[in-house]
Amino acid sequence: MGDRAVRDGALMLRQLLACAALLLALVPVPAMAWGEYAHRQTATIALANVSPEVRAKVAGLLAREKDLGTPNCPLKTLQDAAVWADCVRAEGWRWGYTAAWHYRTAPICKAFDPRANCPGGNCVTAQIVRAQRVLADERLPAAVRLEALAFMVHFAGDVHMPLHSGDNEDQGGNARKADYGIKPGLNLHSIWDGALAERAISDPADPVVRSYTAQERAELAGGTPDDWGRESWEIARSFVYPTAFDTEDLCSQPLPDKVALSQEDIVRGVPIARKRVVQAGLRIADLLEAVFQPGPLVPDEPRRRRG
């Protein structure tokens, strides 16, 4: 082959690679629930508030990452675990069935029903409970327990975002276009998922990652996944929607499809978003402590007789 043919082949290869890179850049990337930064911070808060023994057991499971078979979604650290469920969901052919596990929205204009909107256990609160039980069962293969660890950590974060629980016939705010201060083109859900949460936990003078006192944990943590979902629903009902629409009368009149959060609205929302991130981190720590405590973790259930 002549030098010119080699040069032409190399040029064609570079052009093909450039086109491939352009196409990849144009492929839409699914939005991560509650933002990657906020999710990773919940895991970092949790690690700062568990015992060394629990950290060691978590690290032991994470060392089995290769057994999980998700090369495109790393799971080397607990911070990776906090975003892993969003990463694998992008592979719909394999993980599409998990999409409904990330939320449990309930209408803010009706009484809260803790038993509704979770068909067959396919909702965030039920999946936290399921994942914790699977993780605790040491009879199961390490890969199964590691997957459960990742689901538990991520979903415990998701349930603390108010619009994963509260809804006003708009897919948890996804169908409401919204401006974030001077930044247009977002929706109400994405604002609470990303920009507002990130602002709330980014003040170096008031870091969220630290060891919390027993008194602080008593005030911020505790409860069950159903309790955490109800807290989020109440925040959506009493703050998120009234603030966005500048009205307390949310249920007797049509609401606009687009809203705008003022700087004052954002400032008022910051401490609420910050508290939810901290609560999620501390409650993840509690879940991990409960799983990895000494002794038998999941007793055998009595067998039921047939007939």
PDB file of N, CA and C in Angstrom, residues 160-230:
ATOM      1  N   HIS A 160     -36.023  11.431  50.012  1.00  0.00           N
ATOM      2  CA  HIS A 160     -35.932  12.698  50.751  1.00  0.00           C
ATOM      3  C   HIS A 160     -36.111  13.924  49.858  1.00  0.00           C
ATOM      4  N   MET A 161     -36.124  13.736  48.538  1.00  0.00           N
ATOM      5  CA  MET A 161     -36.376  14.869  47.645  1.00  0.00           C
ATOM      6  C   MET A 161     -37.884  15.078  47.570  1.00  0.00           C
ATOM      7  N   PRO A 162     -38.397  16.251  47.950  1.00  0.00           N
ATOM      8  CA  PRO A 162     -39.847  16.438  48.091  1.00  0.00           C
ATOM      9  C   PRO A 162     -40.672  16.031  46.884  1.00  0.00           C
ATOM     10  N   LEU A 163     -40.172  16.256  45.667  1.00  0.00           N
ATOM     11  CA  LEU A 163     -40.971  15.977  44.482  1.00  0.00           C
ATOM     12  C   LEU A 163     -40.838  14.539  44.001  1.00  0.00           C
ATOM     13  N   HIS A 164     -40.195  13.689  44.784  1.00  0.00           N
ATOM     14  CA  HIS A 164     -40.297  12.249  44.570  1.00  0.00           C
ATOM     15  C   HIS A 164     -41.476  11.689  45.349  1.00  0.00           C
ATOM     16  N   SER A 165     -42.146  12.561  46.143  1.00  0.00           N
ATOM     17  CA  SER A 165     -43.297  12.138  46.928  1.00  0.00           C
ATOM     18  C   SER A 165     -44.529  12.983  46.660  1.00  0.00           C
ATOM     19  N   GLY A 166     -44.360  14.294  46.489  1.00  0.00           N
ATOM     20  CA  GLY A 166     -45.486  15.182  46.253  1.00  0.00           C
ATOM     21  C   GLY A 166     -45.717  15.425  44.777  1.00  0.00           C
ATOM     22  N   ASP A 167     -46.989  15.514  44.395  1.00  0.00           N
ATOM     23  CA  ASP A 167     -47.337  15.672  42.986  1.00  0.00           C
ATOM     24  C   ASP A 167     -48.618  16.497  42.878  1.00  0.00           C
ATOM     25  N   ASN A 168     -48.711  17.305  41.823  1.00  0.00           N
ATOM     26  CA  ASN A 168     -49.922  18.081  41.579  1.00  0.00           C
ATOM     27  C   ASN A 168     -50.351  17.909  40.130  1.00  0.00           C
ATOM     28  N   GLU A 169     -50.542  16.635  39.751  1.00  0.00           N
ATOM     29  CA  GLU A 169     -50.920  16.270  38.385  1.00  0.00           C
ATOM     30  C   GLU A 169     -49.910  16.791  37.366  1.00  0.00           C
ATOM     31  N   ASP A 170     -48.626  16.728  37.736  1.00  0.00           N
ATOM     32  CA  ASP A 170     -47.579  17.244  36.847  1.00  0.00           C
ATOM     33  C   ASP A 170     -46.310  16.403  36.918  1.00  0.00           C
ATOM     34  N   GLN A 171     -46.480  15.112  37.227  1.00  0.00           N
ATOM     35  CA  GLN A 171     -45.336  14.188  37.285  1.00  0.00           C
ATOM     36  C   GLN A 171     -44.269  14.681  38.257  1.00  0.00           C
ATOM     37  N   GLY A 172     -44.722  15.055  39.444  1.00  0.00           N
ATOM     38  CA  GLY A 172     -43.776  15.527  40.452  1.00  0.00           C
ATOM     39  C   GLY A 172     -43.028  16.770  40.022  1.00  0.00           C
ATOM     40  N   GLY A 173     -43.715  17.667  39.316  1.00  0.00           N
ATOM     41  CA  GLY A 173     -43.093  18.914  38.865  1.00  0.00           C
ATOM     42  C   GLY A 173     -42.361  18.825  37.550  1.00  0.00           C
ATOM     43  N   ASN A 174     -42.215  17.620  36.984  1.00  0.00           N
ATOM     44  CA  ASN A 174     -41.505  17.480  35.711  1.00  0.00           C
ATOM     45  C   ASN A 174     -42.230  18.178  34.571  1.00  0.00           C
ATOM     46  N   ALA A 175     -43.560  18.257  34.662  1.00  0.00           N
ATOM     47  CA  ALA A 175     -44.338  18.864  33.583  1.00  0.00           C
ATOM     48  C   ALA A 175     -44.560  20.360  33.789  1.00  0.00           C
ATOM     49  N   ARG A 176     -43.938  20.956  34.802  1.00  0.00           N
ATOM     50  CA  ARG A 176     -44.065  22.390  35.050  1.00  0.00           C
ATOM     51  C   ARG A 176     -42.765  23.080  34.651  1.00  0.00           C
ATOM     52  N   LYS A 177     -42.789  23.804  33.564  1.00  0.00           N
ATOM     53  CA  LYS A 177     -41.613  24.578  33.187  1.00  0.00           C
ATOM     54  C   LYS A 177     -41.346  25.621  34.268  1.00  0.00           C
ATOM     55  N   ALA A 178     -40.075  25.882  34.539  1.00  0.00           N
ATOM     56  CA  ALA A 178     -39.754  26.797  35.634  1.00  0.00           C
ATOM     57  C   ALA A 178     -38.442  27.508  35.368  1.00  0.00           C
ATOM     58  N   ASP A 179     -38.395  28.762  35.766  1.00  0.00           N
ATOM     59  CA  ASP A 179     -37.156  29.533  35.758  1.00  0.00           C
ATOM     60  C   ASP A 179     -36.564  29.502  37.158  1.00  0.00           C
ATOM     61  N   TYR A 180     -35.251  29.339  37.202  1.00  0.00           N
ATOM     62  CA  TYR A 180     -34.534  29.330  38.480  1.00  0.00           C
ATOM     63  C   TYR A 180     -33.793  30.651  38.591  1.00  0.00           C
ATOM     64  N   GLY A 181     -34.448  31.640  39.234  1.00  0.00           N
ATOM     65  CA  GLY A 181     -33.870  32.974  39.249  1.00  0.00           C
ATOM     66  C   GLY A 181     -33.797  33.509  37.824  1.00  0.00           C
ATOM     67  N   ILE A 182     -32.590  33.841  37.385  1.00  0.00           N
ATOM     68  CA  ILE A 182     -32.418  34.362  36.024  1.00  0.00           C
ATOM     69  C   ILE A 182     -32.147  33.255  35.013  1.00  0.00           C
ATOM     70  N   LYS A 183     -32.118  31.999  35.467  1.00  0.00           N
ATOM     71  CA  LYS A 183     -31.828  30.889  34.561  1.00  0.00           C
ATOM     72  C   LYS A 183     -33.136  30.273  34.083  1.00  0.00           C
ATOM     73  N   PRO A 184     -33.438  30.368  32.780  1.00  0.00           N
ATOM     74  CA  PRO A 184     -34.683  29.805  32.254  1.00  0.00           C
ATOM     75  C   PRO A 184     -34.499  28.357  31.802  1.00  0.00           C
ATOM     76  N   GLY A 185     -35.605  27.777  31.347  1.00  0.00           N
ATOM     77  CA  GLY A 185     -35.526  26.510  30.631  1.00  0.00           C
ATOM     78  C   GLY A 185     -35.448  25.265  31.485  1.00  0.00           C
ATOM     79  N   LEU A 186     -35.776  25.340  32.771  1.00  0.00           N
ATOM     80  CA  LEU A 186     -35.767  24.167  33.626  1.00  0.00           C
ATOM     81  C   LEU A 186     -37.208  23.748  33.897  1.00  0.00           C
ATOM     82  N   ASN A 187     -37.387  22.782  34.772  1.00  0.00           N
ATOM     83  CA  ASN A 187     -38.716  22.480  35.275  1.00  0.00           C
ATOM     84  C   ASN A 187     -38.642  22.407  36.796  1.00  0.00           C
ATOM     85  N   LEU A 188     -39.794  22.405  37.436  1.00  0.00           N
ATOM     86  CA  LEU A 188     -39.824  22.492  38.895  1.00  0.00           C
ATOM     87  C   LEU A 188     -39.102  21.320  39.543  1.00  0.00           C
ATOM     88  N   HIS A 189     -39.270  20.134  38.958  1.00  0.00           N
ATOM     89  CA  HIS A 189     -38.598  18.952  39.510  1.00  0.00           C
ATOM     90  C   HIS A 189     -37.078  19.075  39.392  1.00  0.00           C
ATOM     91  N   SER A 190     -36.612  19.479  38.224  1.00  0.00           N
ATOM     92  CA  SER A 190     -35.165  19.541  38.011  1.00  0.00           C
ATOM     93  C   SER A 190     -34.507  20.589  38.909  1.00  0.00           C
ATOM     94  N   ILE A 191     -35.233  21.643  39.239  1.00  0.00           N
ATOM     95  CA  ILE A 191     -34.672  22.656  40.138  1.00  0.00           C
ATOM     96  C   ILE A 191     -34.412  22.070  41.515  1.00  0.00           C
ATOM     97  N   TRP A 192     -35.386  21.338  42.053  1.00  0.00           N
ATOM     98  CA  TRP A 192     -35.198  20.733  43.369  1.00  0.00           C
ATOM     99  C   TRP A 192     -34.248  19.554  43.308  1.00  0.00           C
ATOM    100  N   ASP A 193     -34.181  18.891  42.168  1.00  0.00           N
ATOM    101  CA  ASP A 193     -33.225  17.798  41.980  1.00  0.00           C
ATOM    102  C   ASP A 193     -31.789  18.292  41.998  1.00  0.00           C
ATOM    103  N   GLY A 194     -31.551  19.408  41.284  1.00  0.00           N
ATOM    104  CA  GLY A 194     -30.177  19.801  41.024  1.00  0.00           C
ATOM    105  C   GLY A 194     -29.764  21.120  41.612  1.00  0.00           C
ATOM    106  N   ALA A 195     -30.140  22.207  40.939  1.00  0.00           N
ATOM    107  CA  ALA A 195     -29.586  23.525  41.267  1.00  0.00           C
ATOM    108  C   ALA A 195     -29.819  23.923  42.716  1.00  0.00           C
ATOM    109  N   LEU A 196     -31.029  23.733  43.213  1.00  0.00           N
ATOM    110  CA  LEU A 196     -31.328  24.166  44.578  1.00  0.00           C
ATOM    111  C   LEU A 196     -30.606  23.305  45.603  1.00  0.00           C
ATOM    112  N   ALA A 197     -30.615  21.985  45.392  1.00  0.00           N
ATOM    113  CA  ALA A 197     -29.928  21.095  46.327  1.00  0.00           C
ATOM    114  C   ALA A 197     -28.430  21.359  46.346  1.00  0.00           C
ATOM    115  N   GLU A 198     -27.848  21.577  45.162  1.00  0.00           N
ATOM    116  CA  GLU A 198     -26.405  21.818  45.099  1.00  0.00           C
ATOM    117  C   GLU A 198     -26.036  23.127  45.798  1.00  0.00           C
ATOM    118  N   ARG A 199     -26.843  24.160  45.598  1.00  0.00           N
ATOM    119  CA  ARG A 199     -26.582  25.418  46.301  1.00  0.00           C
ATOM    120  C   ARG A 199     -26.696  25.223  47.811  1.00  0.00           C
ATOM    121  N   ALA A 200     -27.663  24.407  48.228  1.00  0.00           N
ATOM    122  CA  ALA A 200     -27.935  24.243  49.655  1.00  0.00           C
ATOM    123  C   ALA A 200     -26.791  23.564  50.406  1.00  0.00           C
ATOM    124  N   ILE A 201     -26.008  22.744  49.707  1.00  0.00           N
ATOM    125  CA  ILE A 201     -24.981  21.971  50.408  1.00  0.00           C
ATOM    126  C   ILE A 201     -23.571  22.378  50.000  1.00  0.00           C
ATOM    127  N   SER A 202     -23.423  23.565  49.429  1.00  0.00           N
ATOM    128  CA  SER A 202     -22.122  23.985  48.904  1.00  0.00           C
ATOM    129  C   SER A 202     -21.496  25.142  49.663  1.00  0.00           C
ATOM    130  N   ASP A 203     -21.990  25.450  50.841  1.00  0.00           N
ATOM    131  CA  ASP A 203     -21.444  26.548  51.634  1.00  0.00           C
ATOM    132  C   ASP A 203     -20.260  26.040  52.451  1.00  0.00           C
ATOM    133  N   PRO A 204     -19.024  26.442  52.144  1.00  0.00           N
ATOM    134  CA  PRO A 204     -17.866  25.937  52.892  1.00  0.00           C
ATOM    135  C   PRO A 204     -17.874  26.366  54.356  1.00  0.00           C
ATOM    136  N   ALA A 205     -18.610  27.416  54.671  1.00  0.00           N
ATOM    137  CA  ALA A 205     -18.692  27.856  56.059  1.00  0.00           C
ATOM    138  C   ALA A 205     -19.649  26.998  56.882  1.00  0.00           C
ATOM    139  N   ASP A 206     -20.441  26.181  56.210  1.00  0.00           N
ATOM    140  CA  ASP A 206     -21.413  25.338  56.904  1.00  0.00           C
ATOM    141  C   ASP A 206     -21.450  23.972  56.232  1.00  0.00           C
ATOM    142  N   PRO A 207     -20.373  23.196  56.351  1.00  0.00           N
ATOM    143  CA  PRO A 207     -20.279  21.934  55.621  1.00  0.00           C
ATOM    144  C   PRO A 207     -21.302  20.910  56.109  1.00  0.00           C
ATOM    145  N   VAL A 208     -21.863  20.159  55.167  1.00  0.00           N
ATOM    146  CA  VAL A 208     -22.813  19.118  55.558  1.00  0.00           C
ATOM    147  C   VAL A 208     -22.107  17.819  55.924  1.00  0.00           C
ATOM    148  N   VAL A 209     -20.890  17.631  55.434  1.00  0.00           N
ATOM    149  CA  VAL A 209     -20.161  16.397  55.718  1.00  0.00           C
ATOM    150  C   VAL A 209     -19.349  16.579  56.987  1.00  0.00           C
ATOM    151  N   ARG A 210     -19.785  15.923  58.028  1.00  0.00           N
ATOM    152  CA  ARG A 210     -19.086  15.926  59.309  1.00  0.00           C
ATOM    153  C   ARG A 210     -19.698  14.852  60.190  1.00  0.00           C
ATOM    154  N   SER A 211     -19.096  14.638  61.330  1.00  0.00           N
ATOM    155  CA  SER A 211     -19.674  13.717  62.313  1.00  0.00           C
ATOM    156  C   SER A 211     -20.712  14.477  63.130  1.00  0.00           C
ATOM    157  N   TYR A 212     -21.935  13.990  63.130  1.00  0.00           N
ATOM    158  CA  TYR A 212     -23.016  14.657  63.850  1.00  0.00           C
ATOM    159  C   TYR A 212     -23.131  14.095  65.264  1.00  0.00           C
ATOM    160  N   THR A 213     -23.525  14.942  66.187  1.00  0.00           N
ATOM    161  CA  THR A 213     -23.652  14.517  67.582  1.00  0.00           C
ATOM    162  C   THR A 213     -24.865  13.625  67.749  1.00  0.00           C
ATOM    163  N   ALA A 214     -24.897  12.924  68.879  1.00  0.00           N
ATOM    164  CA  ALA A 214     -26.039  12.057  69.163  1.00  0.00           C
ATOM    165  C   ALA A 214     -27.324  12.869  69.231  1.00  0.00           C
ATOM    166  N   GLN A 215     -27.251  14.078  69.772  1.00  0.00           N
ATOM    167  CA  GLN A 215     -28.438  14.911  69.865  1.00  0.00           C
ATOM    168  C   GLN A 215     -28.909  15.344  68.475  1.00  0.00           C
ATOM    169  N   GLU A 216     -27.962  15.707  67.604  1.00  0.00           N
ATOM    170  CA  GLU A 216     -28.323  16.097  66.243  1.00  0.00           C
ATOM    171  C   GLU A 216     -28.958  14.934  65.493  1.00  0.00           C
ATOM    172  N   ARG A 217     -28.405  13.753  65.673  1.00  0.00           N
ATOM    173  CA  ARG A 217     -28.951  12.581  64.994  1.00  0.00           C
ATOM    174  C   ARG A 217     -30.338  12.248  65.509  1.00  0.00           C
ATOM    175  N   ALA A 218     -30.546  12.443  66.802  1.00  0.00           N
ATOM    176  CA  ALA A 218     -31.877  12.194  67.367  1.00  0.00           C
ATOM    177  C   ALA A 218     -32.907  13.153  66.785  1.00  0.00           C
ATOM    178  N   GLU A 219     -32.481  14.379  66.497  1.00  0.00           N
ATOM    179  CA  GLU A 219     -33.397  15.383  65.955  1.00  0.00           C
ATOM    180  C   GLU A 219     -33.628  15.220  64.459  1.00  0.00           C
ATOM    181  N   LEU A 220     -32.614  14.739  63.728  1.00  0.00           N
ATOM    182  CA  LEU A 220     -32.681  14.717  62.269  1.00  0.00           C
ATOM    183  C   LEU A 220     -33.004  13.351  61.675  1.00  0.00           C
ATOM    184  N   ALA A 221     -32.586  12.290  62.333  1.00  0.00           N
ATOM    185  CA  ALA A 221     -32.711  10.958  61.754  1.00  0.00           C
ATOM    186  C   ALA A 221     -33.930  10.234  62.321  1.00  0.00           C
ATOM    187  N   GLY A 222     -33.892   8.912  62.278  1.00  0.00           N
ATOM    188  CA  GLY A 222     -34.997   8.124  62.798  1.00  0.00           C
ATOM    189  C   GLY A 222     -36.121   7.962  61.791  1.00  0.00           C
ATOM    190  N   GLY A 223     -37.120   7.180  62.188  1.00  0.00           N
ATOM    191  CA  GLY A 223     -38.280   6.959  61.344  1.00  0.00           C
ATOM    192  C   GLY A 223     -38.085   5.823  60.354  1.00  0.00           C
ATOM    193  N   THR A 224     -39.116   5.598  59.558  1.00  0.00           N
ATOM    194  CA  THR A 224     -39.128   4.539  58.545  1.00  0.00           C
ATOM    195  C   THR A 224     -39.184   5.162  57.155  1.00  0.00           C
ATOM    196  N   PRO A 225     -38.913   4.379  56.118  1.00  0.00           N
ATOM    197  CA  PRO A 225     -39.050   4.924  54.766  1.00  0.00           C
ATOM    198  C   PRO A 225     -40.426   5.533  54.492  1.00  0.00           C
ATOM    199  N   ASP A 226     -41.481   4.931  55.025  1.00  0.00           N
ATOM    200  CA  ASP A 226     -42.812   5.526  54.850  1.00  0.00           C
ATOM    201  C   ASP A 226     -42.883   6.899  55.518  1.00  0.00           C
ATOM    202  N   ASP A 227     -42.256   7.028  56.685  1.00  0.00           N
ATOM    203  CA  ASP A 227     -42.219   8.332  57.361  1.00  0.00           C
ATOM    204  C   ASP A 227     -41.474   9.359  56.516  1.00  0.00           C
ATOM    205  N   TRP A 228     -40.366   8.940  55.918  1.00  0.00           N
ATOM    206  CA  TRP A 228     -39.548   9.868  55.133  1.00  0.00           C
ATOM    207  C   TRP A 228     -40.316  10.331  53.891  1.00  0.00           C
ATOM    208  N   GLY A 229     -41.067   9.402  53.295  1.00  0.00           N
ATOM    209  CA  GLY A 229     -41.876   9.776  52.147  1.00  0.00           C
ATOM    210  C   GLY A 229     -42.973  10.755  52.516  1.00  0.00           C
ATOM    211  N   ARG A 230     -43.564  10.542  53.672  1.00  0.00           N
ATOM    212  CA  ARG A 230     -44.619  11.459  54.100  1.00  0.00           C
ATOM    213  C   ARG A 230     -44.042  12.845  54.397  1.00  0.00           C
TER     214      ARG A 230
END
